[in-house]
Amino acid sequence: MAATFKVALIGCGSIANGKHLPSLSKISEVSLVAFCDIQRSNAEQAATQYGTPDVKIYEDYRELLADPSIDVVHVCTANDTHAEIAIAALEAGKHVMCEKPMAKKAADARAMVEAAKRSGKKLTIGYNNRFRSDSLLLKKMCEAGELGDIYYAKAHALRRRGVPTWGVFLDEDKQGGGPLIDIGTHALDLTLWLMNNYEPHVVLGTSYHKLSKRENAANSWGPWDPAKFTVEDSAFGMIVMKNGATIMLEASWALNTLDTKEARTTLSGTEGGADMTDGLRLNGEKYGKLYENQIKLDPKGVDFYEGKKESMQDVEMRLWFDALLNDTEPVVTPEQACVVSEILEAIYESAASGKAVYFD
């Protein structure tokens, strides 16, 4: 069957090659026709592996967007360019998937929402952790009311020593921050989505540069350069929602803790609780007794057969193009992602001022 969508990638680095391209290549309705990167060799390499025979290579994204045949653009660039490129793509008549976080600044995220509305094109953000099997199952349970009114939650994004030392991750000017905007954004998005609560009232935040200046530090990807480590090494926030619910957000690349977990959530409701410890764990009370249940997420049902498995990235891309094919709302809406950016910015603002930040 001929491809339905002609798709272009802007930014051909690690996130494009590690996530987007392998999954896009599995979708029969997708034809990868153009690649753009400020380092031409990156675009050429990606095009050789994934592109169509008549693939086009660009170094300037504006030239790519001038091609009227391109239907969909995936933006996989540094945080400070997300808004600029995504808005230009929407205004050029393209549907857009932009990597997380939505933008470096909340005002830019709001501008992206408005651009999508003006253009009539679809915009989604790459919060792929919504598409894990535990996340999807817990979402169904929350929607069915099995936890009741969820009034307390923890959003976890803790690494003991997991500082990314490549690219521009340590550059505050390019990224807007460190672990909070990089991995904390996933944990917060997942928690807000499961709670279906996008109305923050007040935020109190702290951020730290306690370990970032250490020389020859232990780290998963080798020692970082303290002179280049301009972002926080950890940050924490308390978010009170308009309905009174409280969310505690914790994010670190470097923290002296053994309680590490990333893109996970803990939910406490009136009818039960849930966390993502060792799969999906539920707790509550029945018939005057407390209970704990462990949900088995492994699809294996018989010996010698592992069952059907689909990665969260594959599910994310499949559902994104289902939304385009069927003209339905994407799972991750720009309005939802914008609230994540607004809360993250409020945590940074509170950490800098030492004061709580109130929303309207």
Short mmCIF file of N, CA, C and O in Angstrom, two decimals, residues 201-205 342 345-351 353 355-359:
data_model
loop_
_atom_site.label_atom_id
_atom_site.label_comp_id
_atom_site.label_asym_id
_atom_site.label_seq_id
_atom_site.Cartn_x
_atom_site.Cartn_y
_atom_site.Cartn_z
N HIS A 201 -2.67 25.55 41.19
CA HIS A 201 -2.98 26.75 41.97
C HIS A 201 -1.71 27.45 42.44
O HIS A 201 -1.55 28.67 42.26
N VAL A 202 -0.80 26.69 43.07
CA VAL A 202 0.41 27.29 43.61
C VAL A 202 1.54 26.27 43.58
O VAL A 202 1.31 25.07 43.71
N VAL A 203 2.76 26.76 43.37
CA VAL A 203 3.94 25.91 43.26
C VAL A 203 5.03 26.46 44.17
O VAL A 203 5.27 27.68 44.22
N LEU A 204 5.70 25.56 44.88
CA LEU A 204 6.88 25.91 45.67
C LEU A 204 8.01 24.98 45.25
O LEU A 204 7.84 23.76 45.24
N GLY A 205 9.15 25.53 44.86
CA GLY A 205 10.23 24.71 44.32
C GLY A 205 11.59 25.02 44.90
O GLY A 205 11.84 26.11 45.43
N GLU A 342 4.37 25.07 32.07
CA GLU A 342 4.07 26.17 32.99
C GLU A 342 4.44 25.81 34.43
O GLU A 342 4.99 26.64 35.17
N GLU A 345 8.33 25.70 34.81
CA GLU A 345 8.87 27.06 34.88
C GLU A 345 8.59 27.69 36.24
O GLU A 345 9.44 28.41 36.80
N ALA A 346 7.42 27.41 36.81
CA ALA A 346 7.08 27.94 38.13
C ALA A 346 8.00 27.37 39.21
O ALA A 346 8.37 28.08 40.16
N ILE A 347 8.38 26.10 39.08
CA ILE A 347 9.32 25.50 40.05
C ILE A 347 10.67 26.19 39.97
O ILE A 347 11.27 26.54 41.00
N TYR A 348 11.16 26.41 38.74
CA TYR A 348 12.43 27.13 38.59
C TYR A 348 12.33 28.55 39.15
O TYR A 348 13.25 29.04 39.81
N GLU A 349 11.22 29.22 38.88
CA GLU A 349 11.03 30.59 39.36
C GLU A 349 10.99 30.63 40.89
O GLU A 349 11.61 31.50 41.52
N SER A 350 10.29 29.69 41.48
CA SER A 350 10.20 29.62 42.93
C SER A 350 11.56 29.31 43.55
O SER A 350 11.93 29.89 44.59
N ALA A 351 12.29 28.39 42.93
CA ALA A 351 13.62 28.04 43.44
C ALA A 351 14.54 29.25 43.43
O ALA A 351 15.36 29.43 44.33
N SER A 353 13.62 32.53 43.49
CA SER A 353 13.14 33.64 44.33
C SER A 353 12.97 33.27 45.79
O SER A 353 12.96 34.14 46.66
N LYS A 355 10.24 32.07 46.85
CA LYS A 355 8.84 32.34 47.14
C LYS A 355 7.94 31.40 46.33
O LYS A 355 8.32 30.92 45.26
N ALA A 356 6.75 31.19 46.82
CA ALA A 356 5.76 30.41 46.10
C ALA A 356 5.29 31.17 44.87
O ALA A 356 5.27 32.40 44.87
N VAL A 357 4.96 30.44 43.83
CA VAL A 357 4.44 31.03 42.59
C VAL A 357 2.98 30.64 42.44
O VAL A 357 2.64 29.46 42.41
N TYR A 358 2.12 31.65 42.36
CA TYR A 358 0.69 31.41 42.25
C TYR A 358 0.25 31.53 40.79
O TYR A 358 0.68 32.42 40.06
N PHE A 359 -0.66 30.63 40.36
CA PHE A 359 -1.30 30.73 39.06
C PHE A 359 -2.58 31.54 39.24
O PHE A 359 -3.04 31.77 40.35
#
